[in-house]
Amino acid sequence: MSGADPVDQQRLAGAVLVVNAGSSSLKYQLVDPDTAEVFADGLAERIGESAPVITHTAFGVERVVTEPVADHLAAIAVVVRLMRESGLDLRAAGLSAVGHRVVHGGRSFHAPTVITEKVRSEIERIAPLAPLHNPPNLIGIDAVTELLPEVPQVAVFDTAFFHDLPDAAATYALDAQVAAEHGVRRYGFHGTSHQYVSRRAAEFLGRPDGQLRQIVLHLGNGASASAIDGGRAVDTSMGMTPLEGLVMGTRTGDIDPGIAFQLHRVGGMSVDQLDRLYNKGSGLYGLCGDNDFRTVLQRRSDGDAAADLAYRVYVHRLRHYIGAYLVELGGVDAITFTAGVGENAAPVRADALAGMEAFGIAIDPDRNAVRSKESRRISTDDSAVAVLVVPTNEELEIARQAAGVVRG
Ligand code: AMP
């Protein structure tokens, strides 16, 4: 195990601890928001279950710890201890903030917000909009309040980038009164990633994002598309919940709402069973039994019919959204792929944009085949539309937004 020397400890001043608390997991990263230097990061999994595992990396050295972790408070206590053992004393470090990823900001939060008692209550009030996500986010906030009470905490909302979607894009054609009463509208998610990637794409192209019409395709285990006009999000594929839109690892994406009635009335499924089926048992996994895209690609090239269908359904839905956003934007300057699948799966990028030369979109197969962790252009020099791959970095974006708010 290698620790930080005193210089390292000094470099921590102004760093941000980014916390992403899920229902049984906790992802964290200690990062300098100005230089993007990552001092430590890690993931605690199976919190509250029988065999929790914490993978902690500091200064490039990884430790895997298995010990009882009853809840998120215990998990954060272990993280604070592991950091200290790596020479990173979070309490003495002079951190500028702890930045929390909070999934749902409802109609209340449009920007990163310093967490006060009032803000915490408001996040709790809107938790019914995201019953799977906001409650663990709150538990993470409470745990940090207890363990690092002197450090300001900032909530960075996954919905914020989409807060001013045009009303025609944000509104469901549902009884207006019912919708208003229950907060039913399209909020969008993965906003931190779409915002970061669209700005990086503009930087890469050397043009102000205010001048660009962009489509961003965040293709990870969760997946979403966005249409961005001059820096403003004008549409996105996720809706009131992260279920809508693209085919995902285990989520359905778009599905006829009537299917739920059928599965309930005829199939006898409860709401909780449907929730599980739609969120955890569908998507690529539901179609072929695997949600890891690498396995789907491997099985497909081995001639597996279920994996092949899953792949084609995935690409079909992706093309559907690309087409919709091309029209909504009235043409596009850049299409950018990001996240695990978008950054790594060349066949998906090629198939998503195949045959679109008439729209000024042409991928260069050699550029597309290059494997790299850097932002890159994969379209031909003649392609009117720049097609890019830009690695996302939600943690850095959260850290920058959190530091920006506390620095004022
Ligand atoms: P994320 O949610 O962004 O971490 O993305 C996770 C998804 O990216 C999983 O489905 C992975 O299988 C997929 N992925 C990661 N690396 C590759 C790769 N080299 N080729 C294809 N898919 C990949």
Coordinates of C-alpha atoms and ligand atoms in Angstrom, one line a residue:
M1 CA 0.0 0.0 0.0
S2 CA 1.4 3.4 -0.9
G3 CA 0.4 6.5 1.0
A4 CA 0.4 10.2 0.1
D5 CA 3.6 12.1 1.0
P6 CA 3.0 15.5 2.6
V7 CA 3.1 17.2 -0.8
D8 CA 0.2 15.0 -1.9
Q9 CA -1.8 15.9 1.3
Q10 CA -1.2 19.6 0.4
R11 CA -2.4 19.0 -3.2
L12 CA -5.7 17.9 -1.7
A13 CA -6.7 21.4 -0.7
G14 CA -9.7 22.3 -2.8
A15 CA -10.3 18.8 -4.0
V16 CA -13.9 17.4 -4.2
L17 CA -15.1 14.1 -2.9
V18 CA -17.8 12.9 -5.4
V19 CA -20.3 10.5 -4.0
N20 CA -22.8 8.5 -6.1
A21 CA -24.9 6.4 -3.7
G22 CA -27.1 3.7 -5.2
S23 CA -29.5 1.4 -3.4
S24 CA -26.8 -1.1 -2.3
S25 CA -23.7 0.6 -3.7
L26 CA -21.6 3.6 -3.3
K27 CA -19.2 5.0 -5.9
Y28 CA -16.8 7.7 -4.9
Q29 CA -13.9 9.7 -6.3
L30 CA -11.6 12.2 -4.8
V31 CA -10.6 14.6 -7.6
D32 CA -9.1 18.0 -8.2
P33 CA -11.8 19.9 -10.0
D34 CA -9.2 22.2 -11.7
T35 CA -6.6 19.8 -12.9
A36 CA -8.8 16.7 -13.1
E37 CA -6.2 14.8 -11.1
V38 CA -7.9 11.8 -9.4
F39 CA -6.3 11.0 -6.1
A40 CA -8.5 8.1 -5.2
D41 CA -11.7 6.4 -6.2
G42 CA -13.6 3.3 -5.5
L43 CA -16.8 1.3 -5.3
A44 CA -18.5 -0.3 -2.3
E45 CA -20.9 -3.0 -3.5
R46 CA -23.5 -5.2 -1.8
I47 CA -23.9 -2.8 1.1
G48 CA -26.2 -4.3 3.7
E49 CA -25.9 -7.7 2.1
S50 CA -23.9 -10.8 3.2
A51 CA -20.6 -10.2 1.5
P52 CA -19.9 -6.5 0.8
V53 CA -16.8 -5.7 -1.3
I54 CA -15.0 -2.4 -1.4
T55 CA -12.6 -1.7 -4.2
H56 CA -10.4 1.3 -3.3
T57 CA -7.7 2.7 -5.5
A58 CA -5.4 5.5 -4.3
F59 CA -2.4 6.8 -6.2
G60 CA -2.8 3.9 -8.7
V61 CA -2.7 1.2 -6.0
E62 CA -5.9 -1.0 -5.7
R63 CA -7.1 -2.6 -2.5
V64 CA -10.1 -5.0 -2.3
V65 CA -11.6 -5.1 1.1
T66 CA -14.3 -7.5 2.2
E67 CA -15.8 -6.7 5.6
P68 CA -19.3 -6.2 7.1
V69 CA -20.8 -2.9 5.9
A70 CA -24.3 -2.7 7.4
D71 CA -25.4 0.5 5.6
H72 CA -24.2 3.6 3.7
L73 CA -23.0 5.3 6.9
A74 CA -20.8 2.3 7.6
A75 CA -19.7 2.3 3.9
I76 CA -18.6 6.0 4.1
A77 CA -16.9 5.3 7.4
V78 CA -14.9 2.6 5.6
V79 CA -14.1 5.0 2.7
V80 CA -12.8 7.6 5.2
R81 CA -10.7 5.0 6.9
L82 CA -9.3 3.6 3.6
M83 CA -8.5 7.1 2.4
R84 CA -6.7 7.7 5.7
E85 CA -4.7 4.5 5.3
S86 CA -3.7 5.7 1.9
G87 CA -2.4 8.9 3.4
L88 CA -5.5 11.0 2.5
D89 CA -7.0 12.5 5.6
L90 CA -10.3 13.8 4.3
R91 CA -11.1 15.7 7.5
A92 CA -7.8 17.6 7.4
A93 CA -7.5 17.9 3.7
G94 CA -9.4 21.2 3.2
L95 CA -11.8 19.7 0.7
S96 CA -13.8 22.4 -1.1
A97 CA -16.9 20.2 -1.2
V98 CA -18.5 16.8 -1.3
G99 CA -20.5 16.6 -4.6
H100 CA -23.4 14.2 -4.6
R101 CA -25.0 12.9 -7.7
V102 CA -28.7 13.2 -7.0
V103 CA -30.8 11.5 -9.7
H104 CA -34.1 13.5 -9.6
G105 CA -34.3 17.2 -9.1
G106 CA -38.0 17.4 -10.1
R107 CA -39.2 20.9 -11.0
S108 CA -37.4 22.3 -8.0
F109 CA -33.7 22.1 -8.9
H110 CA -32.2 23.5 -12.1
A111 CA -28.6 23.9 -11.0
P112 CA -26.1 22.5 -8.6
T113 CA -27.3 23.4 -5.1
V114 CA -25.5 23.6 -1.7
I115 CA -27.3 21.2 0.6
T116 CA -29.0 22.8 3.5
E117 CA -31.6 21.4 5.8
K118 CA -34.3 23.0 3.5
V119 CA -32.7 21.6 0.3
R120 CA -32.5 18.1 1.9
S121 CA -36.2 18.3 2.8
E122 CA -37.0 19.3 -0.8
I123 CA -35.0 16.4 -2.2
E124 CA -36.9 14.1 0.2
R125 CA -40.3 15.7 -0.9
I126 CA -39.6 14.9 -4.5
A127 CA -38.3 11.4 -3.8
P128 CA -41.5 9.7 -4.9
L129 CA -40.7 10.8 -8.4
A130 CA -37.6 8.5 -8.2
P131 CA -38.3 6.0 -5.5
L132 CA -35.4 3.7 -6.5
H133 CA -32.8 6.5 -6.7
N134 CA -33.4 9.6 -4.5
P135 CA -33.7 7.7 -1.2
P136 CA -30.2 6.2 -1.4
N137 CA -28.9 9.6 -2.6
L138 CA -30.3 11.1 0.7
I139 CA -28.8 8.3 2.8
G140 CA -25.4 9.2 1.2
I141 CA -26.0 12.9 2.1
D142 CA -26.9 12.0 5.7
A143 CA -23.8 9.7 6.1
V144 CA -21.5 12.5 4.8
T145 CA -23.2 15.0 7.1
E146 CA -22.4 12.8 10.0
L147 CA -18.8 11.9 9.1
L148 CA -17.5 15.0 7.4
P149 CA -19.7 17.7 9.0
E150 CA -17.3 20.5 8.3
V151 CA -17.3 20.1 4.5
P152 CA -19.9 21.8 2.4
Q153 CA -22.1 19.4 0.4
V154 CA -23.5 20.1 -3.0
A155 CA -26.3 18.2 -4.9
V156 CA -25.7 17.9 -8.6
F157 CA -28.9 16.7 -10.3
D158 CA -29.1 14.3 -13.2
T159 CA -32.2 16.1 -14.5
A160 CA -30.8 19.7 -14.3
F161 CA -29.5 19.9 -17.9
F162 CA -33.0 19.1 -19.2
H163 CA -34.9 21.4 -16.9
D164 CA -36.0 23.7 -19.7
L165 CA -36.9 21.3 -22.4
P166 CA -39.4 23.0 -24.7
D167 CA -42.9 22.2 -23.3
A168 CA -43.8 20.2 -26.4
A169 CA -40.9 17.8 -25.7
A170 CA -41.5 17.7 -22.0
T171 CA -45.3 17.1 -22.0
Y172 CA -47.0 13.6 -22.2
A173 CA -50.3 13.5 -23.9
L174 CA -52.0 12.4 -20.7
D175 CA -55.0 14.0 -18.9
A176 CA -53.4 17.4 -18.1
Q177 CA -54.9 17.5 -14.6
V178 CA -53.7 14.0 -13.6
A179 CA -50.3 14.9 -15.0
A180 CA -50.1 18.1 -13.0
E181 CA -51.3 16.5 -9.8
H182 CA -48.6 13.8 -10.0
G183 CA -45.7 15.7 -11.5
V184 CA -46.0 13.6 -14.7
R185 CA -43.8 15.1 -17.3
R186 CA -40.5 14.3 -19.1
Y187 CA -37.5 15.2 -16.9
G188 CA -34.6 13.4 -18.6
F189 CA -31.6 11.9 -16.9
H190 CA -27.8 11.5 -17.5
G191 CA -27.8 15.3 -17.8
T192 CA -24.4 15.7 -16.2
S193 CA -22.9 13.4 -18.9
H194 CA -24.8 15.0 -21.8
Q195 CA -23.7 18.5 -20.6
Y196 CA -20.1 17.5 -20.2
V197 CA -19.8 15.6 -23.4
S198 CA -21.5 18.2 -25.5
R199 CA -19.1 20.9 -24.2
R200 CA -16.1 18.7 -24.8
A201 CA -17.3 18.0 -28.3
A202 CA -17.6 21.7 -29.0
E203 CA -14.1 22.2 -27.5
F204 CA -12.8 19.4 -29.7
L205 CA -14.2 21.0 -32.8
G206 CA -12.9 24.4 -31.7
R207 CA -16.3 26.0 -31.9
P208 CA -18.5 27.6 -29.2
D209 CA -21.3 25.2 -28.2
G210 CA -23.7 28.1 -28.7
Q211 CA -23.2 27.6 -32.5
L212 CA -23.7 23.9 -32.7
R213 CA -26.6 21.5 -33.2
Q214 CA -25.6 18.3 -31.5
I215 CA -26.9 14.8 -30.9
V216 CA -25.2 13.1 -27.9
L217 CA -25.6 9.3 -27.5
H218 CA -24.8 8.1 -24.0
L219 CA -24.7 4.4 -24.4
G220 CA -23.8 2.6 -21.2
N221 CA -25.6 0.1 -19.2
G222 CA -28.2 2.8 -18.9
A223 CA -28.6 4.6 -22.3
S224 CA -30.0 7.9 -23.4
A225 CA -29.9 10.3 -26.4
S226 CA -30.2 14.0 -26.4
A227 CA -30.7 16.8 -28.9
I228 CA -28.9 20.0 -28.0
D229 CA -29.3 23.2 -29.9
G230 CA -26.8 26.0 -29.2
G231 CA -25.9 24.5 -25.8
R232 CA -29.6 24.1 -24.7
A233 CA -31.1 20.6 -24.5
V234 CA -34.2 20.5 -26.6
D235 CA -35.1 16.8 -26.3
T236 CA -33.9 13.7 -24.6
S237 CA -35.0 10.0 -24.7
M238 CA -35.4 9.4 -21.0
G239 CA -38.7 10.7 -19.5
M240 CA -40.4 10.9 -16.2
T241 CA -38.1 8.0 -15.2
P242 CA -34.9 6.5 -16.7
L243 CA -37.0 3.7 -18.3
E244 CA -38.1 5.6 -21.4
G245 CA -36.2 5.7 -24.7
L246 CA -33.3 3.5 -25.9
V247 CA -32.9 -0.2 -25.3
M248 CA -30.6 -0.5 -22.3
G249 CA -28.7 -3.3 -20.5
T250 CA -31.7 -4.4 -18.4
R251 CA -34.4 -1.7 -19.1
T252 CA -37.0 -1.9 -21.7
G253 CA -36.7 1.7 -23.1
D254 CA -39.9 2.6 -25.0
I255 CA -42.7 0.2 -24.7
D256 CA -46.4 0.3 -25.4
P257 CA -47.9 1.5 -22.0
G258 CA -50.8 -1.0 -22.6
I259 CA -48.4 -3.9 -22.1
A260 CA -48.5 -3.2 -18.4
F261 CA -52.3 -3.6 -18.3
Q262 CA -52.1 -6.9 -20.2
L263 CA -49.3 -8.3 -17.9
H264 CA -51.3 -7.3 -14.9
R265 CA -54.8 -8.4 -15.9
V266 CA -53.9 -11.5 -17.9
G267 CA -50.4 -12.3 -16.5
G268 CA -51.3 -11.5 -12.9
M269 CA -48.2 -9.5 -12.3
S270 CA -48.2 -6.9 -9.5
V271 CA -46.8 -3.4 -9.9
D272 CA -43.6 -4.4 -8.1
Q273 CA -43.1 -7.3 -10.4
L274 CA -43.7 -5.1 -13.4
D275 CA -41.2 -2.6 -12.1
R276 CA -38.6 -5.3 -11.7
L277 CA -39.3 -6.8 -15.1
Y278 CA -39.1 -3.4 -16.8
N279 CA -36.0 -2.2 -14.9
K280 CA -34.0 -5.3 -14.3
G281 CA -35.3 -8.1 -16.5
S282 CA -35.6 -6.5 -19.9
G283 CA -33.5 -4.7 -22.5
L284 CA -30.5 -6.7 -23.8
Y285 CA -30.7 -9.0 -20.8
G286 CA -34.4 -9.7 -21.3
L287 CA -33.9 -10.4 -25.0
C288 CA -30.8 -12.7 -24.8
G289 CA -29.9 -13.2 -21.2
D290 CA -26.8 -11.0 -21.2
N291 CA -26.6 -7.3 -20.5
D292 CA -22.8 -6.9 -20.9
F293 CA -22.4 -5.6 -24.4
R294 CA -19.1 -7.3 -25.0
T295 CA -20.8 -10.7 -24.4
V296 CA -23.7 -9.8 -26.7
L297 CA -21.2 -8.9 -29.5
Q298 CA -19.2 -12.1 -28.9
R299 CA -22.3 -14.3 -29.0
R300 CA -23.5 -12.5 -32.1
S301 CA -20.3 -13.1 -33.9
D302 CA -20.5 -16.8 -32.8
G303 CA -23.9 -16.9 -34.7
D304 CA -26.2 -16.8 -31.6
A305 CA -29.7 -15.8 -32.9
A306 CA -31.0 -14.3 -29.6
A307 CA -27.9 -12.1 -29.2
D308 CA -28.3 -11.1 -32.9
L309 CA -31.9 -10.0 -32.4
A310 CA -31.1 -8.2 -29.2
Y311 CA -28.3 -6.3 -31.1
R312 CA -30.6 -5.4 -34.0
V313 CA -33.4 -4.2 -31.7
Y314 CA -30.9 -2.0 -29.9
V315 CA -29.6 -0.5 -33.1
H316 CA -33.0 0.0 -34.5
R317 CA -34.1 2.0 -31.6
L318 CA -31.0 4.1 -31.7
R319 CA -31.5 4.9 -35.3
H320 CA -35.1 5.9 -34.6
Y321 CA -33.9 8.5 -32.1
I322 CA -31.1 9.8 -34.3
G323 CA -33.6 10.3 -37.1
A324 CA -36.1 12.0 -34.8
Y325 CA -33.4 14.4 -33.5
L326 CA -32.0 15.1 -36.9
V327 CA -35.4 16.4 -37.9
E328 CA -36.1 18.2 -34.6
L329 CA -32.8 20.1 -34.9
G330 CA -33.3 20.7 -38.6
G331 CA -29.9 19.3 -39.3
V332 CA -27.0 18.5 -37.1
D333 CA -23.3 19.6 -36.8
A334 CA -22.0 16.9 -34.5
I335 CA -23.1 13.4 -33.4
T336 CA -21.1 12.2 -30.4
F337 CA -20.9 8.7 -28.9
T338 CA -20.1 8.2 -25.2
A339 CA -20.2 5.8 -22.2
G340 CA -19.1 2.1 -22.1
V341 CA -20.8 1.0 -25.3
G342 CA -20.6 4.3 -27.2
E343 CA -16.8 4.7 -26.5
N344 CA -15.9 1.1 -27.2
A345 CA -18.3 -0.7 -29.5
A346 CA -17.3 0.2 -33.0
P347 CA -19.9 -2.0 -34.7
V348 CA -22.7 -0.1 -32.8
R349 CA -21.4 3.3 -34.0
A350 CA -21.1 2.0 -37.6
D351 CA -24.5 0.4 -37.7
A352 CA -26.2 3.3 -35.9
L353 CA -25.1 5.7 -38.7
A354 CA -24.9 3.3 -41.7
G355 CA -26.5 4.6 -45.0
M356 CA -26.8 8.2 -43.8
E357 CA -24.5 9.7 -46.5
A358 CA -27.6 11.6 -47.9
F359 CA -27.7 13.4 -44.6
G360 CA -24.1 14.3 -44.7
I361 CA -23.1 11.6 -42.2
A362 CA -20.2 9.3 -43.2
I363 CA -18.1 7.3 -40.8
D364 CA -14.5 6.4 -41.7
P365 CA -14.2 2.6 -40.9
D366 CA -10.4 2.9 -40.1
R367 CA -11.0 5.8 -37.7
N368 CA -13.9 4.0 -36.2
A369 CA -11.9 0.9 -35.5
V370 CA -9.2 2.8 -33.5
R371 CA -9.3 2.0 -29.8
S372 CA -8.5 5.0 -27.6
K373 CA -9.4 6.7 -24.4
E374 CA -9.1 10.1 -26.1
S375 CA -11.8 12.3 -27.8
R376 CA -11.6 11.6 -31.5
R377 CA -13.3 12.2 -34.8
I378 CA -14.5 9.0 -36.6
S379 CA -16.3 10.6 -39.6
T380 CA -14.6 11.1 -42.9
D381 CA -13.0 14.4 -43.8
D382 CA -15.8 14.9 -46.3
S383 CA -18.6 14.2 -43.8
A384 CA -20.6 17.4 -43.3
V385 CA -21.5 16.1 -39.9
A386 CA -18.7 15.5 -37.4
V387 CA -19.1 12.2 -35.8
L388 CA -17.1 12.0 -32.5
V389 CA -16.3 9.7 -29.7
V390 CA -15.9 11.6 -26.4
P391 CA -15.2 9.7 -23.2
T392 CA -17.7 10.9 -20.5
N393 CA -16.5 11.9 -17.1
E394 CA -19.6 12.5 -14.8
E395 CA -17.4 12.6 -11.7
L396 CA -15.3 15.4 -13.0
E397 CA -18.3 17.4 -14.1
I398 CA -20.0 16.9 -10.7
A399 CA -16.7 18.0 -9.0
R400 CA -16.5 21.1 -11.2
Q401 CA -20.1 22.0 -10.6
A402 CA -19.8 21.5 -6.9
A403 CA -16.6 23.5 -6.6
G404 CA -18.1 26.2 -8.8
V405 CA -21.1 26.6 -6.4
V406 CA -19.1 26.8 -3.2
R407 CA -16.5 29.1 -4.6
G408 CA -19.3 31.4 -5.8
Ligands
AMP1 P1 -21.2 2.1 -18.5 O1 -22.5 2.0 -17.9 O2 -20.9 3.4 -19.2 O3 -20.1 1.7 -17.6 O4 -21.1 1.0 -19.7 C1 -21.3 -0.3 -19.4 C2 -21.5 -1.0 -20.8 O5 -20.4 -0.8 -21.6 C3 -21.6 -2.6 -20.6 O6 -22.6 -3.1 -21.4 C4 -20.3 -3.0 -21.2 O7 -20.4 -4.3 -21.7 C5 -20.0 -2.0 -22.3 N1 -18.6 -2.0 -22.7 C6 -17.5 -1.8 -22.0 N2 -16.4 -2.0 -22.7 C7 -16.8 -2.4 -23.9 C8 -16.2 -2.9 -25.1 N3 -14.8 -2.9 -25.2 N4 -16.9 -3.3 -26.1 C9 -18.2 -3.3 -26.1 N5 -18.9 -2.9 -25.0 C10 -18.2 -2.5 -23.9

